[in-house]
Coordinates of C-alpha atoms in Angstrom, one line a residue:
X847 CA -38.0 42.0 23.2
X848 CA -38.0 44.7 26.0
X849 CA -41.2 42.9 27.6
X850 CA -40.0 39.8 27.1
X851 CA -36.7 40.4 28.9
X852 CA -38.0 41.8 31.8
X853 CA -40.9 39.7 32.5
X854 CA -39.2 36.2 31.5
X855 CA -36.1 36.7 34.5
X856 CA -38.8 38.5 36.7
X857 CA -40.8 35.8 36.2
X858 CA -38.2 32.9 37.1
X859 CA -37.0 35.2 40.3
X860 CA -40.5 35.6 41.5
X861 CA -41.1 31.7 42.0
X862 CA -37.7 31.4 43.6
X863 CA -38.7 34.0 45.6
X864 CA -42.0 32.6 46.9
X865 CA -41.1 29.0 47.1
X866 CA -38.1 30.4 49.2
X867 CA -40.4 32.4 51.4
X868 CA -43.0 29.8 52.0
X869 CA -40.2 27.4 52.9
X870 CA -38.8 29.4 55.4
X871 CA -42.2 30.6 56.8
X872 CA -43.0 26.7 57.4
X873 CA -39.0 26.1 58.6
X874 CA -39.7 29.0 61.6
X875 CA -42.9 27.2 62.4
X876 CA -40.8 23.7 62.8
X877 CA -38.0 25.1 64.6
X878 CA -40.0 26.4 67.0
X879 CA -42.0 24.2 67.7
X880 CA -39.6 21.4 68.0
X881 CA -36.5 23.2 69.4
X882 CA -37.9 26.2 70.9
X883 CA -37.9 29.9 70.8
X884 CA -34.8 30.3 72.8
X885 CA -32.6 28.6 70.6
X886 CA -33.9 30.5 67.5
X887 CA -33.6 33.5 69.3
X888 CA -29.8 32.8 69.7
X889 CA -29.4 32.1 66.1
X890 CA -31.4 35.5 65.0
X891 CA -29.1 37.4 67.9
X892 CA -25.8 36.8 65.2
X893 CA -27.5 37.3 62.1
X894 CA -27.7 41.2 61.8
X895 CA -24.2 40.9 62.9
X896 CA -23.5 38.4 60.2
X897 CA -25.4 40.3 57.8
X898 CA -23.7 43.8 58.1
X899 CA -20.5 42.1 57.7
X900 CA -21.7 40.6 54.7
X901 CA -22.8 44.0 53.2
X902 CA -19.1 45.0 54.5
X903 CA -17.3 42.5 53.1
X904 CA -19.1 42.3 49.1
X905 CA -18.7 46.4 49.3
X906 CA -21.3 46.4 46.8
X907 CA -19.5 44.7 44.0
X908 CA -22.0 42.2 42.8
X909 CA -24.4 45.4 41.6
X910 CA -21.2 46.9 40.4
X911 CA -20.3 43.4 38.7
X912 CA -23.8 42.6 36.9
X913 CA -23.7 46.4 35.3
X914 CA -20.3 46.6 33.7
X915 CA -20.6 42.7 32.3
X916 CA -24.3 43.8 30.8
X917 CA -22.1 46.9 29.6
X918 CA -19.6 45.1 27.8
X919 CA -22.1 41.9 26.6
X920 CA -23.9 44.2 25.1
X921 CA -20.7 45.1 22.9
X922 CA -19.7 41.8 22.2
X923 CA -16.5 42.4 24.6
X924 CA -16.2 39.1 25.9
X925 CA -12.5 39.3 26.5
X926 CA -13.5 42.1 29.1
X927 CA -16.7 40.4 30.3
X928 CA -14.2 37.8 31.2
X929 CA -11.7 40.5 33.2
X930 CA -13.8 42.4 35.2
X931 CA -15.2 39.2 36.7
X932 CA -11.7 37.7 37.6
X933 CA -11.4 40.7 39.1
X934 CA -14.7 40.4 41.3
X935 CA -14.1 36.8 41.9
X936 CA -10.6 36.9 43.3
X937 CA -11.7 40.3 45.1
X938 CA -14.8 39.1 47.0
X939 CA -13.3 35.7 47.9
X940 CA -10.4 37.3 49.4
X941 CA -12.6 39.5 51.3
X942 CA -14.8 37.0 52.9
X943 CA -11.5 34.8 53.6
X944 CA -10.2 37.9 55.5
X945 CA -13.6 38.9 57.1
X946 CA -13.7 35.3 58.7
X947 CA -10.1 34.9 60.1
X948 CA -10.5 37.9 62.1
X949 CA -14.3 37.4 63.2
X950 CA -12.7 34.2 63.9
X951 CA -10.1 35.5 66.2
X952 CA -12.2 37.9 68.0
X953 CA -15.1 35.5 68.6
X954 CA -14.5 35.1 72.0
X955 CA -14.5 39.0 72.8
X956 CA -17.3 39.8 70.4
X957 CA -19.5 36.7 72.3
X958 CA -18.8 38.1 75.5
X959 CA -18.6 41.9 74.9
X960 CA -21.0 42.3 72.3
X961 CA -23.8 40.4 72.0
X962 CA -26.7 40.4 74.8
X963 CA -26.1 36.3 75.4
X964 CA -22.8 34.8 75.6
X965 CA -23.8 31.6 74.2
X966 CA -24.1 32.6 70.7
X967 CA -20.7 31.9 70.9
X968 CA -20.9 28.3 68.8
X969 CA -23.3 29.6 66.5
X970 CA -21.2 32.7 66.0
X971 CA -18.3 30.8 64.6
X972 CA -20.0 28.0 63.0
X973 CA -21.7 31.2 60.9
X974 CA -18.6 32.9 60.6
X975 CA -17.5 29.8 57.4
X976 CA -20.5 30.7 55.6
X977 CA -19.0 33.7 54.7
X978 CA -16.0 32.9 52.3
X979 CA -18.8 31.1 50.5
X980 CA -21.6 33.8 50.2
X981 CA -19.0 36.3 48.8
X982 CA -17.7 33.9 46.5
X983 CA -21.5 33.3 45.3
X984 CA -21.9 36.8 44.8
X985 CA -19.6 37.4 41.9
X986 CA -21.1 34.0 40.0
X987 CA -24.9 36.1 41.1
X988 CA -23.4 39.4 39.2
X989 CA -22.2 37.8 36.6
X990 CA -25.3 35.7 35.9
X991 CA -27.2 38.9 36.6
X992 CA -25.8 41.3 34.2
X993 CA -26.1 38.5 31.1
X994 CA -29.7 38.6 32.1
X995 CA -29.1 34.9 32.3
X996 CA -31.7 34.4 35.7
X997 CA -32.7 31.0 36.2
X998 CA -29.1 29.9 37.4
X999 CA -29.6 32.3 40.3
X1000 CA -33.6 30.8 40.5
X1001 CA -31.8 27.6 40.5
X1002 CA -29.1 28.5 43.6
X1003 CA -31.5 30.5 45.7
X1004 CA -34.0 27.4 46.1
X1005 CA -30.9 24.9 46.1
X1006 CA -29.4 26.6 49.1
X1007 CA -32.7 26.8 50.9
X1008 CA -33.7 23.2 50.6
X1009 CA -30.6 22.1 52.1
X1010 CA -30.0 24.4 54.9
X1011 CA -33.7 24.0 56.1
X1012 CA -33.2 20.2 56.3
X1013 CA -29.7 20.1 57.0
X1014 CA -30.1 22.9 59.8
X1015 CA -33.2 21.4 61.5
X1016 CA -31.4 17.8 61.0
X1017 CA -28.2 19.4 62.8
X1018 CA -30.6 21.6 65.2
X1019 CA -32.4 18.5 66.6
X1020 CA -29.3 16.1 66.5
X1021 CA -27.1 18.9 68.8
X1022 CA -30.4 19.7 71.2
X1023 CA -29.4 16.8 73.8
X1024 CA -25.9 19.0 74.4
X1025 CA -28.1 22.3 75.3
X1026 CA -30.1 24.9 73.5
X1027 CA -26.4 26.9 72.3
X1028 CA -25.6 24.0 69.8
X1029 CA -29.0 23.5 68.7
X1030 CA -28.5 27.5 67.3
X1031 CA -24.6 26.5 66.1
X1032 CA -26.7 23.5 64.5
X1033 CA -29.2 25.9 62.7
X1034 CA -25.8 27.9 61.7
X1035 CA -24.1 25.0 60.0
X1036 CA -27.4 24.3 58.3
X1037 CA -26.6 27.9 56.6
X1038 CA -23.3 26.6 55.8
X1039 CA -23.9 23.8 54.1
X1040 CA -26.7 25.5 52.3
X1041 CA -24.4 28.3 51.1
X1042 CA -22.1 25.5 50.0
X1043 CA -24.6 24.2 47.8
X1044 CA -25.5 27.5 46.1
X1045 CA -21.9 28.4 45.6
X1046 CA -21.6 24.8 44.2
X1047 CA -24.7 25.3 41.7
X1048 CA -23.4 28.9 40.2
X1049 CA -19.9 27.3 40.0
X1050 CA -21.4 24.4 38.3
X1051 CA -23.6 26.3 35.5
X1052 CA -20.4 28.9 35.2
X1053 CA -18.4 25.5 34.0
X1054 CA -21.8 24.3 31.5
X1055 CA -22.5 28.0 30.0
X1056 CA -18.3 28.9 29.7
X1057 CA -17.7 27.6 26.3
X1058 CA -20.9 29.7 25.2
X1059 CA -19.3 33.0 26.7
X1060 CA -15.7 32.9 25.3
X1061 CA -16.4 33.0 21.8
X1062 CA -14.2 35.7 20.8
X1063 CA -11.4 33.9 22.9
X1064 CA -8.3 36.5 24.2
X1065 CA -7.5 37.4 27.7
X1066 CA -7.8 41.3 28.9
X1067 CA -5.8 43.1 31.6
X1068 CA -7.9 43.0 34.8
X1069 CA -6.2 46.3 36.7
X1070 CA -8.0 48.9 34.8
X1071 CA -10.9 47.5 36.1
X1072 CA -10.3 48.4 39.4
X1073 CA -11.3 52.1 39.8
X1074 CA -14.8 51.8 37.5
X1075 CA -15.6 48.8 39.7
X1076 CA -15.1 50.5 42.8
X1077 CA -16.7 54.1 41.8
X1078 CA -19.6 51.8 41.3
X1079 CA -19.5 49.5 44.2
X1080 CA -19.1 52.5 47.2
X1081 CA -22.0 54.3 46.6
X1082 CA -24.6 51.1 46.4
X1083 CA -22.8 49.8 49.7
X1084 CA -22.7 53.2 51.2
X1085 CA -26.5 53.3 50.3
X1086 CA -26.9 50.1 51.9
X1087 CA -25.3 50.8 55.1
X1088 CA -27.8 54.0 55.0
X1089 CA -30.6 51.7 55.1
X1090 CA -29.7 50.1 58.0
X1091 CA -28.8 52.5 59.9
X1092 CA -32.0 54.3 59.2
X1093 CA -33.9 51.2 60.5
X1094 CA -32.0 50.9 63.6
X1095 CA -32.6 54.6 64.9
X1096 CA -36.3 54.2 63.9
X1097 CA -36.5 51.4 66.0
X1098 CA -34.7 53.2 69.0
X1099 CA -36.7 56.0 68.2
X1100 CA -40.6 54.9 67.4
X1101 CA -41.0 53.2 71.1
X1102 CA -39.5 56.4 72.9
X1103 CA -42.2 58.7 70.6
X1104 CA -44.6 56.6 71.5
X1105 CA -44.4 56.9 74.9
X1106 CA -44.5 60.8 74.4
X1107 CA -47.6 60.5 72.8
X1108 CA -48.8 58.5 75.8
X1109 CA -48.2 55.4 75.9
X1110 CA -46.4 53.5 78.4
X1111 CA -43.2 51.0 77.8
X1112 CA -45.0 48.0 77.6
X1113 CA -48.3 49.4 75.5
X1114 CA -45.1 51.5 73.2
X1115 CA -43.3 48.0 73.2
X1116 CA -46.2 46.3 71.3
X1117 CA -47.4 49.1 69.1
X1118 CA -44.4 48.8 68.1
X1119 CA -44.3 45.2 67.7
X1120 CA -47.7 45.3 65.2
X1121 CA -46.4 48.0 63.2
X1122 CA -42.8 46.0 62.7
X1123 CA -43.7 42.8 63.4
X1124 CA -47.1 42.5 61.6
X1125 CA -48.1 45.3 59.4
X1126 CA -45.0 46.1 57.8
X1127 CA -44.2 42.1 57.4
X1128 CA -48.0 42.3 55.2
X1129 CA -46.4 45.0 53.1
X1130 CA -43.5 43.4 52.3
X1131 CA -45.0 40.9 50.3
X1132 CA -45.3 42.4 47.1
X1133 CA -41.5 43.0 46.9
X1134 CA -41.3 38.9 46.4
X1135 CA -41.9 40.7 42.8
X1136 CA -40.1 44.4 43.0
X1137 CA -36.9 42.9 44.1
X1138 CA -37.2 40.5 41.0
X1139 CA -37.9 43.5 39.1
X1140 CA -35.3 45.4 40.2
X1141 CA -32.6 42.8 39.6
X1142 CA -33.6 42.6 36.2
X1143 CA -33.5 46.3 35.7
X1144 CA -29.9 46.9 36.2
X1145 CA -28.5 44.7 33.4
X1146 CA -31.5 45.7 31.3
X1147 CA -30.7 49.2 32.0
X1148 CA -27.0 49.4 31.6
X1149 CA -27.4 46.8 28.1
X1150 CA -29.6 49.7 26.1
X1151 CA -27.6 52.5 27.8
X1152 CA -24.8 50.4 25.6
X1153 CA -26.0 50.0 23.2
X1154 CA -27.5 53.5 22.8
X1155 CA -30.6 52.4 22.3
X1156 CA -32.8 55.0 24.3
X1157 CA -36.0 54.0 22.4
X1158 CA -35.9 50.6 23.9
X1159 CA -34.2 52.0 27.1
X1160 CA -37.6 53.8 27.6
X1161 CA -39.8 51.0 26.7
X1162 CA -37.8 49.6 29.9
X1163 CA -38.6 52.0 32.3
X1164 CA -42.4 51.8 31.4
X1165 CA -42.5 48.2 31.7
X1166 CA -40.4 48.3 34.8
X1167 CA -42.7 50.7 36.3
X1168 CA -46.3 48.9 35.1
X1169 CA -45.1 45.6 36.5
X1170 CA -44.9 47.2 40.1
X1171 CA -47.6 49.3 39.7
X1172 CA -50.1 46.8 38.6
X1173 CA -48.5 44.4 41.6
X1174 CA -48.6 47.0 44.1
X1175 CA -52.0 48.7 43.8
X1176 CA -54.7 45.7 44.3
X1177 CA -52.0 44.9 48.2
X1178 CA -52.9 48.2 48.7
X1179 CA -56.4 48.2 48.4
X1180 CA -56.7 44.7 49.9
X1181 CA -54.4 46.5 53.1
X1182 CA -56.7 49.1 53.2
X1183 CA -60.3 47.4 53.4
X1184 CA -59.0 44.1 54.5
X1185 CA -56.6 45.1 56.9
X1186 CA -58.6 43.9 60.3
X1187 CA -59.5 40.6 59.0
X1188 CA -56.0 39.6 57.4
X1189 CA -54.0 40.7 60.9
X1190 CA -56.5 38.3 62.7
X1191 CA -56.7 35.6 60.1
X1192 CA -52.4 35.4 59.7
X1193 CA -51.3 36.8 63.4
X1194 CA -54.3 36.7 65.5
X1195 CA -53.8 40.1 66.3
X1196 CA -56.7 42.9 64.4
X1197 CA -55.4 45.8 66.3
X1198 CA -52.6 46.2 63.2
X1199 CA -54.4 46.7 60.9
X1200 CA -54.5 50.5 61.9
X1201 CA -51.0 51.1 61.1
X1202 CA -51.5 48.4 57.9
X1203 CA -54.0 50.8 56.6
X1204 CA -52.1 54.1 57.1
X1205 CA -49.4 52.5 55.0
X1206 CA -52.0 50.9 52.4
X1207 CA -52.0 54.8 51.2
X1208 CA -48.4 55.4 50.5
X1209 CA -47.3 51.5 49.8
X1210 CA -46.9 51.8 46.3
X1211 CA -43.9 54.3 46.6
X1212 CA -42.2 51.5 48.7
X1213 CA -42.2 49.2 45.6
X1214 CA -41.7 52.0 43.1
X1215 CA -38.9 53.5 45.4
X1216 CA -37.2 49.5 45.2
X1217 CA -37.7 49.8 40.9
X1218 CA -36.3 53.0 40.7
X1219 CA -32.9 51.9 42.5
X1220 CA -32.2 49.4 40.3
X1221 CA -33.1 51.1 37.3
X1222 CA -30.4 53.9 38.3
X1223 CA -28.3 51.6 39.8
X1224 CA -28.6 50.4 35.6
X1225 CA -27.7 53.6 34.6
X1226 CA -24.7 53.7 36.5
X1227 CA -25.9 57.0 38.4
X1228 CA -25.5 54.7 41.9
X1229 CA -24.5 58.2 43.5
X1230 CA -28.2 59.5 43.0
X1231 CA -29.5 56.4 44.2
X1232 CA -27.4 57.0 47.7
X1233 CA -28.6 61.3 47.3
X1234 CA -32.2 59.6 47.2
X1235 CA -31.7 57.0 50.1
X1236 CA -30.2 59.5 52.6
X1237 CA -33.1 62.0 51.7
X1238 CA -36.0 59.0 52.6
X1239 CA -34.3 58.1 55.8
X1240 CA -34.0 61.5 57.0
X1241 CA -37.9 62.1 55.8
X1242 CA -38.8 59.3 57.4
X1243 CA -36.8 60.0 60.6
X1244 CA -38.4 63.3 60.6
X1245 CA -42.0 62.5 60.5
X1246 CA -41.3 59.7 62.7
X1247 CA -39.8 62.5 65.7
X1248 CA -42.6 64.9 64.7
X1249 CA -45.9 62.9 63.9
X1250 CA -45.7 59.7 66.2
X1251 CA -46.1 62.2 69.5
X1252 CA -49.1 64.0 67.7
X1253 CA -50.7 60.3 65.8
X1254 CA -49.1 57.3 67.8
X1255 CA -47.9 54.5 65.6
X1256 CA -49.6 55.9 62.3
X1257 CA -47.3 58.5 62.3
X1258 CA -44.0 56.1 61.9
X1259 CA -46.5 54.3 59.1
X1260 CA -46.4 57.8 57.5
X1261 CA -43.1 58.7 57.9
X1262 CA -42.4 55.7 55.5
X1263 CA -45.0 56.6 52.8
X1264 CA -43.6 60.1 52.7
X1265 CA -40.0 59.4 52.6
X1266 CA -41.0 56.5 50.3
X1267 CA -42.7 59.3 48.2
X1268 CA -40.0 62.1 48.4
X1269 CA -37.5 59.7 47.5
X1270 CA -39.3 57.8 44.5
X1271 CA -40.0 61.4 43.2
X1272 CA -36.7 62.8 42.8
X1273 CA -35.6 58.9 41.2
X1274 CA -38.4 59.3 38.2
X1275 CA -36.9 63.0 38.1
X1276 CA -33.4 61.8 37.9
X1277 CA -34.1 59.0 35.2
X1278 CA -36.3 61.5 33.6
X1279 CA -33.4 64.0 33.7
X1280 CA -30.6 61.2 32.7
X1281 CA -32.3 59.6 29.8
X1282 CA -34.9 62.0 28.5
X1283 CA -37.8 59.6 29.7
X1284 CA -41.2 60.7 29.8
X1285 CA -43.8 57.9 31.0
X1286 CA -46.3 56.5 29.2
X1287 CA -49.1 57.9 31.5
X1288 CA -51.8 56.0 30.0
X1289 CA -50.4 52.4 30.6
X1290 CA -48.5 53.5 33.6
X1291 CA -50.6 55.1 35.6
X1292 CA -54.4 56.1 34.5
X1293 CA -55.3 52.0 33.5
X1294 CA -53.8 50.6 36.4
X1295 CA -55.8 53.0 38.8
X1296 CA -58.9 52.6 37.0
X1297 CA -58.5 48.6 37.3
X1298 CA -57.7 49.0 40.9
X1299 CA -60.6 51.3 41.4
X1300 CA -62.8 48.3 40.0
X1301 CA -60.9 46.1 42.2
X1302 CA -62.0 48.3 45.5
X1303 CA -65.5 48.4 44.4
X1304 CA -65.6 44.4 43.6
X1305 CA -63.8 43.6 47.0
X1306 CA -66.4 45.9 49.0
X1307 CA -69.7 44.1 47.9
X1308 CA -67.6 40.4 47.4
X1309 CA -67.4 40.8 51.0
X1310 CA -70.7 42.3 51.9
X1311 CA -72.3 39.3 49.7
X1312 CA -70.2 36.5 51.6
X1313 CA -70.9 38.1 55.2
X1314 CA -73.5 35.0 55.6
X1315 CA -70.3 32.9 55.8
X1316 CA -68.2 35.1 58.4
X1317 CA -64.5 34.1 59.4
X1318 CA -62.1 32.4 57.0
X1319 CA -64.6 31.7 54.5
X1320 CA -65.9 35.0 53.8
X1321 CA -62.1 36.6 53.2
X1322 CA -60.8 33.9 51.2
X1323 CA -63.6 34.0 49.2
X1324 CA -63.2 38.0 48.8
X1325 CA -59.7 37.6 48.0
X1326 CA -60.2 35.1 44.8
X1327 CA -63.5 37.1 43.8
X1328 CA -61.0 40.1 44.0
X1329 CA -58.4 38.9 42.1
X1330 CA -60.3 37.7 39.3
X1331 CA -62.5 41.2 39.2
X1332 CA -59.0 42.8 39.3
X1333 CA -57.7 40.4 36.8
X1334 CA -60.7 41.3 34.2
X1335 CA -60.5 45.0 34.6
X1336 CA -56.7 44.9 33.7
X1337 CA -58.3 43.0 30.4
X1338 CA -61.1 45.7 30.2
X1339 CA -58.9 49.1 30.7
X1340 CA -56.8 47.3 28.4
X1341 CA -53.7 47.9 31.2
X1342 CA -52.4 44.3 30.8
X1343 CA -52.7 43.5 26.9
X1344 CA -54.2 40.1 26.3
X1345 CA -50.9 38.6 24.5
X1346 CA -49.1 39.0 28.1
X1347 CA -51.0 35.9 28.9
X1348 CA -49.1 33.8 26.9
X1349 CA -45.9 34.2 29.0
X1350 CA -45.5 31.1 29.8
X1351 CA -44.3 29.6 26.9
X1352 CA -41.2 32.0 27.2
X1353 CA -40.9 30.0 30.8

């Protein structure tokens, strides 16, 4: 059942995921194309903005939310499975009403006095009424989340994309005639109506599956859940906020190291810009499947920690822990060897894959750093998980001061492979500690880097063998004659049993 549980909702995320990804890849390309960079560029100006608000205004309850309902569903306490998420639904949609009427009042100052272009002013606001709804979402997404039920939030995610790519790009080019500032509000009220549609779907499964979750009928108090809700929820937004912070003084900080190490603004500027732009984008693609993973891990997590069931809690991790292995190991090999011809073939630009490589030795602790959050975030130990995240930003800030004067840019790709390490470390330590855990090195570990050493050695000569047909042909053709070498040594080393291939019948 373990396997099953964890593959079957990472499964449904991960094509939610993609299909989400790939339509907004193609809706950048169509925006700006057809209403220019400009107008884009005022609509990505407000969203950090937007989005730090966002992580302000949920304070982390959604994580907090899909933990203490797998808790209690576990038990069969539907009563307070029902309780805690009153409490998290009137909560968050109180919030994100506040949050809006006073971004709303202060537009105007906050258009003029903080942001770099004063005409993000209609795409401010008309973003601003997305929020109520996104909060709202969020408790339906913890609840859903923490009865391990995944396909309604599969089913929102792709829902709200669909509409606001057409609805925004509809809006975008029928507000363009009236200047380049509506055509970003029109791309705003695109997210709107999107959100509106994904708070529409979760609302409308909540109604369907209802019956199905009140079978022991009764109505518990709500107000004790305050305090276990919040000692839950600060820590994960406090981790959060960590995060970005941590990015934003790397960014202020790689371009001035860079320029120690020799490099002047503009050559700093796009190092900079290949390492960000490009090569980190590339290594961000496996987490289409770690973030699935790590959703799934916190209800799975805090269900067996209910249930006391440490054997199967265990089985968890393992899983938990293959699944991003076996995903992240062949990216990093295919980084690694393939790193030129991928950054040319995608971006036209070859000169990143020397920071894509320097990361191709250290990516794997990105993804397992990503797992291991949500498995402790499972656990409820959500105060580790922030211990952890402060100690990987200050590693990476660190090496990022110290080794980009001494390496250029492939010393800010190594500040994030150690602090990735460092902070992955102490997480298996901490779950080790918390749970008594010891991994199953065989399937973990030694099987997976065997079939990924097979996978090196069958991408080298796929590509030495197709160098008759250079350019797209010969790396497409190394890719699939990787993937299906890497495919049967995970059959071979036995590191993926044959019976996982029947998964799809538990689509």
């Amino acid at each position: 059942m373990a396997a099953r549980v964890i593959w079957q909702g990472a499964i449904v995320l991960v094509m939610a995921n993609l299909f989400n990804r790939l339509l907004s890849f193609a809706y950048r390309i169509l925006v700006i194309r057809l209403i220019g960079a400009e107008s884009m560029g005022l609509y990505e100006m407000v969203f950090p903005f937007y989005s730090l608000v966002l992580l302000v205004a949920t304070a982390g309850v959604p994580v907090a939310l899909a933990k203490m309902v797998a808790e209690r569903a576990a038990r069969g306490e539907w009563s307070r499975v029902r309780g805690v998420f009153r409490l998290s639904f009137w909560f968050l949609t109180l919030s994100g009403l506040l949050f809006t009427a006073v971004l709303y009042g202060g537009a105007p100052y906050l258009s003029q006095r903080v942001f770099a272009d004063n005409r993000v002013f209609h795409a401010f606001t008309a973003m601003l009424f997305a929020l109520p709804l996104v909060c709202t979402a969020s408790a339906f997404r913890g609840y859903f989340q923490g009865l391990q039920f995944m396909q309604p939030l599969a089913l929102a995610q792709v829902a709200e994309q669909v509409v606001r790519v057409t609805s925004g790009l509809w809006l975008a080019l029928l507000l363009l005639p009236r200047g380049i500032e509506w055509a970003a509000a029109g791309l705003a009220w695109g997210m709107v109506l999107g959100e509106a549609v994904g708070l529409l779907t979760n609302l409308l499964i909540f109604r369907l599956a209802r019956p199905y979750y009140e079978l022991d009928g009764g109505r518990a108090p709500v107000g004790g859940d305050l305090l276990p809700l919040l000692r839950l929820a600060v820590p994960v937004t406090l981790a959060r906020g960590a995060s970005g912070i941590m990015l934003t003084l790397e960014a202020l900080l790689i371009p001035r190291q860079l320029q120690a190490w020799g490099a002047s603004m503009r050559e700093a500027t796009t190092l900079y810009g290949e390492y960000s732009g490009i090569a980190m984008t590339l290594v961000y693609l496996p987490m289409i499947v770690t973030v699935a993973v790590a959703m799934v891990m916190v209800p799975a997590m805090a269900e067996a920690q209910a249930l006391k069931n440490y054997t199967l809690l265990h089985r968890r991790c393992d899983q938990a822990l293959r699944i991003t292995i076996l995903t992240g190991l062949p990216f990093a090999v295919v980084f690694y060897f393939l790193g030129a011809e991928i950054s040319k073939a995608v971006f036209n630009t070859p000169a990143a894959a020397m920071p894509l490589r320097a990361l191709a030795w250290g990516c794997v602790f990105l993804y397992l750093q990503q797992t291991t959050n949500g498995i402790l975030n499972g656990l409820g130990a959500v105060k580790t998980a922030l211990f952890t995240t402060l100690v990987d930003g200050v590693v990476d800030i660190l090496a990022v001061y110290f080794l980009v004067p001494l390496w250029g840019i492939a010393g800010a790709a190594w500040g994030v492979n150690l602090g990735c390490g460092v902070s992955t470390l102490l997480n298996l330590a901490a779950i080790a500690r918390l749970t008594g855990w010891r991994p199953d090195l065989g399937s973990v570990v030694w099987r997976p880097l065997l079939a990924t050493a097979v996978l090196g050695l069958g991408l080298k000569t796929a590509w030495d063998v197709l160098g008759l047909w250079p350019g797209p042909w010969q790396l497409s053709g190394a890719l699939m004659g990787g993937g299906v070498i890497y495919l049967a040594a995970l059959l071979l080393t036995r590191a993926v049993p044959g019976r996982y291939l029947s998964f799809w019948k538990w689509i």
